[in-house]
């Protein structure tokens, strides 16, 4: 006989918590209170699977307290979420079953928001809608381990080649060779001698070099094959194979690894993987006959970067693509310089230093380069190379790769020396290291051959590695300089919290993010004579050779990839807004997800820095 | 409790039948509805987590000033089934207002004690009553029910304090003084701190504590209601 109906009311705790959670914090109070009235609560003890792969879900999940982990189908950790963070929205957005397994890793209180509420708020509030659309895109993007499958162009070649290599011996007759090709329905045949690749025959060769040339089909195939064909390593990415083929004007590229030939890629194999890509840009670079043309092409680099990032490329791959274009521009400028100046009077090697050497360029990279000349270069030859350096460096600057502020360029006399001088310079850095001078020299320890006589570069590199490995004093000095760049402690409200307690309103993703990891990789690589220059490859080789704990190496690789991906997205956002890309982000522009993972990444870097510091007792040095 | 199940169950039914003949209104409707079975798995039952604010500690002289409750469906707290009601109490409103931060605005929504009880009984039909420190709240509810319906409240009741105490005593040490307070227990079981403090907040806090206690009590196994009844 209730004379007064008592209406349901929202639970204050739910309303307050929602109101303090993005994107609900942007909604008006009455909307939040109405929303709170629809929320259910469950408690998930640590270890409970909250959401299994393939579960249909009609709920948006919000972590009220505790923590959960998201794993994909291959059991790879995708994210760890805490208070105020959501999951389940990808299924709501795409109307597909759960693609992540969600497990409570602490005792966790979860708020369930019904799909009907989610849909209504998205329809009524643009900001709310954008928040989840963006978060969804981010989480796809940050599913670091699975992105490769979505980006065919960055697929390692070993995953592109599907069949075993079709091969025969050099003394096979041309007719038999053709029969093998017919039987396997392939357009090319590898010629191997004791599993060593010695040549390649294609359909076109059979036409041009056999039929048209009137060669008897009984002749050995070695008579008409292409000797020592270009090859590519199975670790290389699909787009690198395309670059090589377009550069060499060939259509078949044998894929090799340390055991020999493992397969073949053809332009047709790759053509279906092509999107608007760096391959195209590099092809354009090679077609240009003057600087103006190169400038024109280089203007399209930011747009290419934006496209590959939007297509879901990993930061690592995006950086490789940008670097591939820089390499091509540099090479083409050197060719144009030689066209203009005549043949070089002595052997030379143009080397890239720093981020270009490491294949780690972004939309905002300076140029760093040097010239190594043959020891037989005469005094008078320098004038030629000075002019070449000026032409190339001016050209790069005009193409958007600004002059190095520290003048680490081939135009600087000190950085344009015969090999013997270079060895003397490096010996000085390595054998009598002074932290101050080393700080400016670290860039020279990331070196990669670009053009000219590669033997010069190779000799210098092995000279350096021979001397740095296990040279404790040098490594300790290098470590001391590297530890100057510390990652921040984390974030507090809209500030970056530094280790000494200071607060800054922007985060330098380069200096305090990427650089400390690059430094760690360099020191360990030099210390163990590991020849790789790319940071991720350095960690990989260090771990493979047992010089570094595999878990540590994997953690650092992930930290690097994550920080680099945040930087990349920041730069792409700037490009999209028509602004000049830079390395500075405001903490309040980062999502909770980014802040949390950045903090984790910083922690990893900081721990590895501490280990390095203890190992080399750096406190005694500087 | 040590009483064997059939005896206890029989008594409960007999008492319900007896009281049913002596009351009417919302209490009659409540007693007509079948109560949750003592052998049923609590993880599949519906519960009503409830908390009271009172003017003091004596059910004989003090009065209920507010009631908050929320329903639990198995292992899920249903946010759309939460109620909070303020009670009009003659004479003592001023004092209780200062104690419980009840403002004049709130008072406009206040209802009579009878209306409040009617609402509670309507929602308690077929539900297990869930409270923290049952003797206290039960004392007040009983006294109010006797005043308005001439019978005490008869309900299947689960007390989170008793559950927590038994859990703690299982782990050898006797429970510490104060460690069984609702908010202390919540932090023991990793539940968040709540700043707001009203009857509904505490009902929700109790409901969450119950969900946290369940897996510790029974893991994933079925848990017959009778094993946790107060």
mmCIF file of N, CA, C and O in Angstrom, chain B residues 79-162:
data_model
loop_
_atom_site.group_PDB
_atom_site.id
_atom_site.type_symbol
_atom_site.label_atom_id
_atom_site.label_comp_id
_atom_site.label_asym_id
_atom_site.label_seq_id
_atom_site.Cartn_x
_atom_site.Cartn_y
_atom_site.Cartn_z
ATOM 1 N N UNK B 79 22.976 -0.948 -10.816
ATOM 2 C CA UNK B 79 22.972 0.482 -10.551
ATOM 3 C C UNK B 79 21.645 1.140 -10.852
ATOM 4 O O UNK B 79 21.342 2.235 -10.354
ATOM 5 N N UNK B 80 20.824 0.480 -11.686
ATOM 6 C CA UNK B 80 19.530 1.089 -12.012
ATOM 7 C C UNK B 80 18.467 0.688 -10.992
ATOM 8 O O UNK B 80 17.294 0.977 -11.160
ATOM 9 N N UNK B 81 18.880 -0.066 -9.966
ATOM 10 C CA UNK B 81 17.910 -0.449 -8.934
ATOM 11 C C UNK B 81 18.418 -0.002 -7.562
ATOM 12 O O UNK B 81 18.563 -0.792 -6.637
ATOM 13 N N UNK B 82 18.747 1.269 -7.481
ATOM 14 C CA UNK B 82 19.215 1.845 -6.212
ATOM 15 C C UNK B 82 18.189 2.854 -5.724
ATOM 16 O O UNK B 82 17.600 3.593 -6.519
ATOM 17 N N UNK B 83 17.964 2.859 -4.439
ATOM 18 C CA UNK B 83 17.013 3.836 -3.871
ATOM 19 C C UNK B 83 17.643 4.476 -2.653
ATOM 20 O O UNK B 83 18.418 3.851 -1.922
ATOM 21 N N UNK B 84 17.271 5.716 -2.431
ATOM 22 C CA UNK B 84 17.709 6.406 -1.213
ATOM 23 C C UNK B 84 16.525 7.215 -0.721
ATOM 24 O O UNK B 84 15.939 7.973 -1.489
ATOM 25 N N UNK B 85 16.165 7.024 0.540
ATOM 26 C CA UNK B 85 14.972 7.708 1.008
ATOM 27 C C UNK B 85 15.229 8.309 2.395
ATOM 28 O O UNK B 85 15.908 7.710 3.230
ATOM 29 N N UNK B 86 14.744 9.541 2.570
ATOM 30 C CA UNK B 86 14.853 10.216 3.868
ATOM 31 C C UNK B 86 13.510 10.116 4.575
ATOM 32 O O UNK B 86 12.455 10.171 3.933
ATOM 33 N N UNK B 87 13.566 9.949 5.894
ATOM 34 C CA UNK B 87 12.330 9.751 6.658
ATOM 35 C C UNK B 87 11.996 10.986 7.506
ATOM 36 O O UNK B 87 12.893 11.579 8.106
ATOM 37 N N UNK B 88 10.747 11.325 7.497
ATOM 38 C CA UNK B 88 10.275 12.397 8.379
ATOM 39 C C UNK B 88 10.157 11.863 9.801
ATOM 40 O O UNK B 88 9.484 10.879 10.041
ATOM 41 N N UNK B 89 10.850 12.492 10.710
ATOM 42 C CA UNK B 89 10.716 12.043 12.097
ATOM 43 C C UNK B 89 10.343 13.240 12.947
ATOM 44 O O UNK B 89 11.041 14.247 12.945
ATOM 45 N N UNK B 90 9.238 13.113 13.707
ATOM 46 C CA UNK B 90 8.771 14.256 14.520
ATOM 47 C C UNK B 90 9.791 14.615 15.592
ATOM 48 O O UNK B 90 10.298 13.743 16.286
ATOM 49 N N UNK B 91 10.039 15.885 15.688
ATOM 50 C CA UNK B 91 10.798 16.381 16.833
ATOM 51 C C UNK B 91 12.306 16.256 16.725
ATOM 52 O O UNK B 91 13.028 17.149 17.132
ATOM 53 N N UNK B 92 12.772 15.160 16.192
ATOM 54 C CA UNK B 92 14.212 14.922 16.250
ATOM 55 C C UNK B 92 14.942 15.311 14.965
ATOM 56 O O UNK B 92 16.125 15.073 14.828
ATOM 57 N N UNK B 93 14.213 15.892 14.035
ATOM 58 C CA UNK B 93 14.819 16.194 12.735
ATOM 59 C C UNK B 93 16.045 17.088 12.846
ATOM 60 O O UNK B 93 17.062 16.859 12.209
ATOM 61 N N UNK B 94 15.952 18.102 13.672
ATOM 62 C CA UNK B 94 17.038 19.073 13.774
ATOM 63 C C UNK B 94 18.365 18.421 14.120
ATOM 64 O O UNK B 94 19.371 18.647 13.472
ATOM 65 N N UNK B 95 18.289 17.603 15.182
ATOM 66 C CA UNK B 95 19.520 16.946 15.607
ATOM 67 C C UNK B 95 20.067 16.012 14.534
ATOM 68 O O UNK B 95 21.247 16.036 14.197
ATOM 69 N N UNK B 96 19.163 15.179 13.996
ATOM 70 C CA UNK B 96 19.638 14.210 13.010
ATOM 71 C C UNK B 96 20.197 14.914 11.779
ATOM 72 O O UNK B 96 21.126 14.441 11.162
ATOM 73 N N UNK B 97 19.607 16.097 11.469
ATOM 74 C CA UNK B 97 20.069 16.829 10.300
ATOM 75 C C UNK B 97 21.544 17.175 10.423
ATOM 76 O O UNK B 97 22.311 17.050 9.476
ATOM 77 N N UNK B 98 21.937 17.599 11.622
ATOM 78 C CA UNK B 98 23.342 17.971 11.778
ATOM 79 C C UNK B 98 24.254 16.752 11.718
ATOM 80 O O UNK B 98 25.321 16.793 11.129
ATOM 81 N N UNK B 99 23.764 15.648 12.285
ATOM 82 C CA UNK B 99 24.586 14.445 12.277
ATOM 83 C C UNK B 99 24.780 13.902 10.862
ATOM 84 O O UNK B 99 25.858 13.525 10.460
ATOM 85 N N UNK B 100 23.702 13.906 10.074
ATOM 86 C CA UNK B 100 23.764 13.203 8.802
ATOM 87 C C UNK B 100 23.802 14.133 7.609
ATOM 88 O O UNK B 100 23.558 13.697 6.494
ATOM 89 N N UNK B 101 24.129 15.379 7.838
ATOM 90 C CA UNK B 101 24.280 16.350 6.760
ATOM 91 C C UNK B 101 23.042 16.398 5.877
ATOM 92 O O UNK B 101 23.112 16.494 4.668
ATOM 93 N N UNK B 102 21.883 16.230 6.481
ATOM 94 C CA UNK B 102 20.650 16.298 5.704
ATOM 95 C C UNK B 102 20.201 17.742 5.666
ATOM 96 O O UNK B 102 19.982 18.372 6.692
ATOM 97 N N UNK B 103 20.074 18.285 4.480
ATOM 98 C CA UNK B 103 19.758 19.704 4.343
ATOM 99 C C UNK B 103 18.254 19.897 4.227
ATOM 100 O O UNK B 103 17.496 18.940 4.047
ATOM 101 N N UNK B 104 17.850 21.160 4.266
ATOM 102 C CA UNK B 104 16.436 21.487 4.119
ATOM 103 C C UNK B 104 15.907 20.998 2.775
ATOM 104 O O UNK B 104 14.792 20.500 2.672
ATOM 105 N N UNK B 105 16.726 21.168 1.758
ATOM 106 C CA UNK B 105 16.314 20.737 0.431
ATOM 107 C C UNK B 105 16.011 19.250 0.435
ATOM 108 O O UNK B 105 15.007 18.798 -0.106
ATOM 109 N N UNK B 106 16.918 18.498 1.084
ATOM 110 C CA UNK B 106 16.723 17.054 1.140
ATOM 111 C C UNK B 106 15.400 16.722 1.838
ATOM 112 O O UNK B 106 14.688 15.808 1.436
ATOM 113 N N UNK B 107 15.111 17.489 2.893
ATOM 114 C CA UNK B 107 13.931 17.190 3.697
ATOM 115 C C UNK B 107 12.639 17.277 2.906
ATOM 116 O O UNK B 107 11.672 16.605 3.206
ATOM 117 N N UNK B 108 12.671 18.112 1.861
ATOM 118 C CA UNK B 108 11.473 18.239 1.041
ATOM 119 C C UNK B 108 11.115 16.898 0.403
ATOM 120 O O UNK B 108 9.966 16.615 0.126
ATOM 121 N N UNK B 109 12.122 16.074 0.199
ATOM 122 C CA UNK B 109 11.859 14.771 -0.406
ATOM 123 C C UNK B 109 11.576 13.693 0.623
ATOM 124 O O UNK B 109 11.423 12.536 0.274
ATOM 125 N N UNK B 110 11.556 14.074 1.902
ATOM 126 C CA UNK B 110 11.408 13.058 2.941
ATOM 127 C C UNK B 110 10.011 12.456 2.926
ATOM 128 O O UNK B 110 9.041 13.105 2.555
ATOM 129 N N UNK B 111 9.927 11.181 3.321
ATOM 130 C CA UNK B 111 8.633 10.488 3.343
ATOM 131 C C UNK B 111 8.371 9.981 4.755
ATOM 132 O O UNK B 111 9.264 10.004 5.606
ATOM 133 N N UNK B 112 7.181 9.511 4.952
ATOM 134 C CA UNK B 112 6.853 8.965 6.269
ATOM 135 C C UNK B 112 7.567 7.638 6.458
ATOM 136 O O UNK B 112 7.948 6.969 5.501
ATOM 137 N N UNK B 113 7.719 7.261 7.725
ATOM 138 C CA UNK B 113 8.387 6.004 8.020
ATOM 139 C C UNK B 113 7.637 4.836 7.381
ATOM 140 O O UNK B 113 8.234 3.913 6.831
ATOM 141 N N UNK B 114 6.332 4.903 7.391
ATOM 142 C CA UNK B 114 5.508 3.840 6.828
ATOM 143 C C UNK B 114 5.747 3.695 5.317
ATOM 144 O O UNK B 114 5.933 2.600 4.793
ATOM 145 N N UNK B 115 5.796 4.843 4.618
ATOM 146 C CA UNK B 115 6.048 4.784 3.171
ATOM 147 C C UNK B 115 7.418 4.174 2.888
ATOM 148 O O UNK B 115 7.597 3.390 1.949
ATOM 149 N N UNK B 116 8.381 4.586 3.713
ATOM 150 C CA UNK B 116 9.731 4.077 3.517
ATOM 151 C C UNK B 116 9.765 2.566 3.718
ATOM 152 O O UNK B 116 10.336 1.830 2.908
ATOM 153 N N UNK B 117 9.102 2.097 4.785
ATOM 154 C CA UNK B 117 9.076 0.655 5.057
ATOM 155 C C UNK B 117 8.356 -0.101 3.938
ATOM 156 O O UNK B 117 8.781 -1.173 3.521
ATOM 157 N N UNK B 118 7.255 0.472 3.447
ATOM 158 C CA UNK B 118 6.517 -0.153 2.346
ATOM 159 C C UNK B 118 7.448 -0.372 1.150
ATOM 160 O O UNK B 118 7.436 -1.421 0.514
ATOM 161 N N UNK B 119 8.217 0.659 0.853
ATOM 162 C CA UNK B 119 9.144 0.565 -0.285
ATOM 163 C C UNK B 119 10.172 -0.540 -0.061
ATOM 164 O O UNK B 119 10.439 -1.355 -0.947
ATOM 165 N N UNK B 120 10.736 -0.558 1.150
ATOM 166 C CA UNK B 120 11.745 -1.578 1.444
ATOM 167 C C UNK B 120 11.147 -2.970 1.281
ATOM 168 O O UNK B 120 11.716 -3.850 0.626
ATOM 169 N N UNK B 121 9.951 -3.163 1.854
ATOM 170 C CA UNK B 121 9.336 -4.492 1.817
ATOM 171 C C UNK B 121 9.003 -4.913 0.388
ATOM 172 O O UNK B 121 9.142 -6.075 0.012
ATOM 173 N N UNK B 122 8.543 -3.951 -0.416
ATOM 174 C CA UNK B 122 8.236 -4.257 -1.813
ATOM 175 C C UNK B 122 9.477 -4.783 -2.531
ATOM 176 O O UNK B 122 9.435 -5.768 -3.259
ATOM 177 N N UNK B 123 10.605 -4.106 -2.300
ATOM 178 C CA UNK B 123 11.827 -4.511 -2.996
ATOM 179 C C UNK B 123 12.484 -5.726 -2.375
ATOM 180 O O UNK B 123 13.297 -6.395 -3.024
ATOM 181 N N UNK B 124 12.125 -6.019 -1.133
ATOM 182 C CA UNK B 124 12.741 -7.155 -0.445
ATOM 183 C C UNK B 124 12.063 -8.476 -0.828
ATOM 184 O O UNK B 124 12.600 -9.545 -0.562
ATOM 185 N N UNK B 125 10.903 -8.386 -1.508
ATOM 186 C CA UNK B 125 10.190 -9.618 -1.896
ATOM 187 C C UNK B 125 11.107 -10.523 -2.708
ATOM 188 O O UNK B 125 11.668 -10.123 -3.721
ATOM 189 N N UNK B 126 11.235 -11.766 -2.244
ATOM 190 C CA UNK B 126 12.042 -12.743 -2.983
ATOM 191 C C UNK B 126 13.542 -12.511 -2.896
ATOM 192 O O UNK B 126 14.311 -13.192 -3.558
ATOM 193 N N UNK B 127 13.962 -11.530 -2.114
ATOM 194 C CA UNK B 127 15.375 -11.186 -2.018
ATOM 195 C C UNK B 127 15.968 -11.616 -0.674
ATOM 196 O O UNK B 127 15.269 -11.713 0.322
ATOM 197 N N UNK B 128 17.279 -11.821 -0.687
ATOM 198 C CA UNK B 128 18.033 -11.995 0.547
ATOM 199 C C UNK B 128 18.418 -10.604 1.040
ATOM 200 O O UNK B 128 18.851 -9.773 0.243
ATOM 201 N N UNK B 129 18.232 -10.365 2.316
ATOM 202 C CA UNK B 129 18.633 -9.059 2.862
ATOM 203 C C UNK B 129 20.134 -9.093 3.175
ATOM 204 O O UNK B 129 20.620 -10.037 3.798
ATOM 205 N N UNK B 130 20.849 -8.086 2.694
ATOM 206 C CA UNK B 130 22.294 -8.038 2.907
ATOM 207 C C UNK B 130 22.644 -6.765 3.682
ATOM 208 O O UNK B 130 22.348 -5.660 3.226
ATOM 209 N N UNK B 131 23.219 -6.944 4.858
ATOM 210 C CA UNK B 131 23.588 -5.774 5.659
ATOM 211 C C UNK B 131 24.970 -5.990 6.274
ATOM 212 O O UNK B 131 25.464 -7.117 6.339
ATOM 213 N N UNK B 132 25.577 -4.906 6.693
ATOM 214 C CA UNK B 132 26.835 -5.015 7.421
ATOM 215 C C UNK B 132 26.519 -4.762 8.896
ATOM 216 O O UNK B 132 25.953 -3.730 9.244
ATOM 217 N N UNK B 133 26.888 -5.701 9.747
ATOM 218 C CA UNK B 133 26.555 -5.650 11.162
ATOM 219 C C UNK B 133 25.047 -5.742 11.358
ATOM 220 O O UNK B 133 24.386 -4.795 11.799
ATOM 221 N N UNK B 134 24.481 -6.909 11.047
ATOM 222 C CA UNK B 134 23.034 -7.120 11.016
ATOM 223 C C UNK B 134 22.297 -6.789 12.316
ATOM 224 O O UNK B 134 21.218 -6.198 12.253
ATOM 225 N N UNK B 135 22.818 -7.147 13.500
ATOM 226 C CA UNK B 135 22.028 -6.920 14.721
ATOM 227 C C UNK B 135 21.569 -5.478 14.845
ATOM 228 O O UNK B 135 20.428 -5.197 15.229
ATOM 229 N N UNK B 136 22.405 -4.565 14.512
ATOM 230 C CA UNK B 136 22.106 -3.145 14.600
ATOM 231 C C UNK B 136 20.953 -2.749 13.677
ATOM 232 O O UNK B 136 19.894 -2.298 14.117
ATOM 233 N N UNK B 137 21.171 -2.934 12.362
ATOM 234 C CA UNK B 137 20.157 -2.524 11.397
ATOM 235 C C UNK B 137 18.878 -3.319 11.573
ATOM 236 O O UNK B 137 17.767 -2.794 11.442
ATOM 237 N N UNK B 138 19.049 -4.622 11.869
ATOM 238 C CA UNK B 138 17.886 -5.466 12.036
ATOM 239 C C UNK B 138 17.039 -5.024 13.221
ATOM 240 O O UNK B 138 15.818 -5.033 13.164
ATOM 241 N N UNK B 139 17.697 -4.606 14.271
ATOM 242 C CA UNK B 139 16.990 -4.112 15.454
ATOM 243 C C UNK B 139 16.080 -2.944 15.103
ATOM 244 O O UNK B 139 14.899 -2.908 15.486
ATOM 245 N N UNK B 140 16.616 -1.997 14.316
ATOM 246 C CA UNK B 140 15.818 -0.835 13.930
ATOM 247 C C UNK B 140 14.678 -1.220 12.999
ATOM 248 O O UNK B 140 13.546 -0.752 13.139
ATOM 249 N N UNK B 141 14.961 -2.101 12.041
ATOM 250 C CA UNK B 141 13.924 -2.515 11.095
ATOM 251 C C UNK B 141 12.811 -3.273 11.822
ATOM 252 O O UNK B 141 11.617 -3.065 11.565
ATOM 253 N N UNK B 142 13.214 -4.158 12.743
ATOM 254 C CA UNK B 142 12.234 -4.903 13.522
ATOM 255 C C UNK B 142 11.318 -3.982 14.318
ATOM 256 O O UNK B 142 10.082 -4.121 14.299
ATOM 257 N N UNK B 143 11.933 -3.047 14.994
ATOM 258 C CA UNK B 143 11.160 -2.122 15.828
ATOM 259 C C UNK B 143 10.179 -1.340 14.972
ATOM 260 O O UNK B 143 9.001 -1.179 15.323
ATOM 261 N N UNK B 144 10.647 -0.870 13.798
ATOM 262 C CA UNK B 144 9.776 -0.082 12.916
ATOM 263 C C UNK B 144 8.644 -0.937 12.377
ATOM 264 O O UNK B 144 7.488 -0.504 12.299
ATOM 265 N N UNK B 145 8.976 -2.179 12.012
ATOM 266 C CA UNK B 145 7.946 -3.080 11.476
ATOM 267 C C UNK B 145 6.889 -3.390 12.534
ATOM 268 O O UNK B 145 5.691 -3.462 12.242
ATOM 269 N N UNK B 146 7.343 -3.589 13.758
ATOM 270 C CA UNK B 146 6.365 -3.847 14.829
ATOM 271 C C UNK B 146 5.427 -2.646 14.984
ATOM 272 O O UNK B 146 4.227 -2.812 15.167
ATOM 273 N N UNK B 147 6.008 -1.453 14.903
ATOM 274 C CA UNK B 147 5.186 -0.246 15.059
ATOM 275 C C UNK B 147 4.124 -0.163 13.969
ATOM 276 O O UNK B 147 2.981 0.179 14.226
ATOM 277 N N UNK B 148 4.522 -0.485 12.717
ATOM 278 C CA UNK B 148 3.610 -0.241 11.593
ATOM 279 C C UNK B 148 2.813 -1.448 11.165
ATOM 280 O O UNK B 148 1.721 -1.311 10.610
ATOM 281 N N UNK B 149 3.364 -2.665 11.380
ATOM 282 C CA UNK B 149 2.642 -3.845 10.888
ATOM 283 C C UNK B 149 2.343 -4.850 12.012
ATOM 284 O O UNK B 149 1.846 -5.934 11.753
ATOM 285 N N UNK B 150 2.740 -4.517 13.231
ATOM 286 C CA UNK B 150 2.512 -5.393 14.376
ATOM 287 C C UNK B 150 3.312 -6.693 14.348
ATOM 288 O O UNK B 150 3.069 -7.579 15.157
ATOM 289 N N UNK B 151 4.198 -6.844 13.392
ATOM 290 C CA UNK B 151 5.038 -8.042 13.368
ATOM 291 C C UNK B 151 6.482 -7.621 13.136
ATOM 292 O O UNK B 151 6.728 -6.560 12.569
ATOM 293 N N UNK B 152 7.424 -8.447 13.579
ATOM 294 C CA UNK B 152 8.823 -8.115 13.278
ATOM 295 C C UNK B 152 9.145 -8.455 11.825
ATOM 296 O O UNK B 152 8.330 -9.065 11.133
ATOM 297 N N UNK B 153 10.312 -8.057 11.386
ATOM 298 C CA UNK B 153 10.749 -8.367 10.018
ATOM 299 C C UNK B 153 11.335 -9.770 9.998
ATOM 300 O O UNK B 153 12.180 -10.108 10.824
ATOM 301 N N UNK B 154 10.840 -10.565 9.090
ATOM 302 C CA UNK B 154 11.372 -11.915 8.955
ATOM 303 C C UNK B 154 12.027 -12.016 7.571
ATOM 304 O O UNK B 154 11.337 -11.936 6.556
ATOM 305 N N UNK B 155 13.327 -12.142 7.540
ATOM 306 C CA UNK B 155 14.006 -12.162 6.234
ATOM 307 C C UNK B 155 15.222 -13.071 6.282
ATOM 308 O O UNK B 155 15.830 -13.253 7.323
ATOM 309 N N UNK B 156 15.519 -13.693 5.155
ATOM 310 C CA UNK B 156 16.797 -14.384 5.000
ATOM 311 C C UNK B 156 17.861 -13.300 4.978
ATOM 312 O O UNK B 156 17.833 -12.427 4.107
ATOM 313 N N UNK B 157 18.769 -13.367 5.916
ATOM 314 C CA UNK B 157 19.713 -12.260 6.060
ATOM 315 C C UNK B 157 21.172 -12.735 5.997
ATOM 316 O O UNK B 157 21.512 -13.753 6.599
ATOM 317 N N UNK B 158 21.975 -12.007 5.264
ATOM 318 C CA UNK B 158 23.412 -12.260 5.212
ATOM 319 C C UNK B 158 24.112 -11.019 5.754
ATOM 320 O O UNK B 158 23.756 -9.894 5.389
ATOM 321 N N UNK B 159 25.085 -11.246 6.650
ATOM 322 C CA UNK B 159 25.792 -10.135 7.294
ATOM 323 C C UNK B 159 27.250 -10.145 6.855
ATOM 324 O O UNK B 159 27.992 -11.090 7.141
ATOM 325 N N UNK B 160 27.657 -9.104 6.137
ATOM 326 C CA UNK B 160 29.041 -9.092 5.635
ATOM 327 C C UNK B 160 30.060 -9.032 6.767
ATOM 328 O O UNK B 160 31.161 -9.561 6.640
ATOM 329 N N UNK B 161 29.677 -8.421 7.885
ATOM 330 C CA UNK B 161 30.604 -8.382 9.019
ATOM 331 C C UNK B 161 30.855 -9.795 9.545
ATOM 332 O O UNK B 161 31.993 -10.204 9.772
ATOM 333 N N UNK B 162 29.751 -10.572 9.680
ATOM 334 C CA UNK B 162 29.908 -11.939 10.178
ATOM 335 C C UNK B 162 30.720 -12.779 9.206
ATOM 336 O O UNK B 162 31.580 -13.562 9.610
#
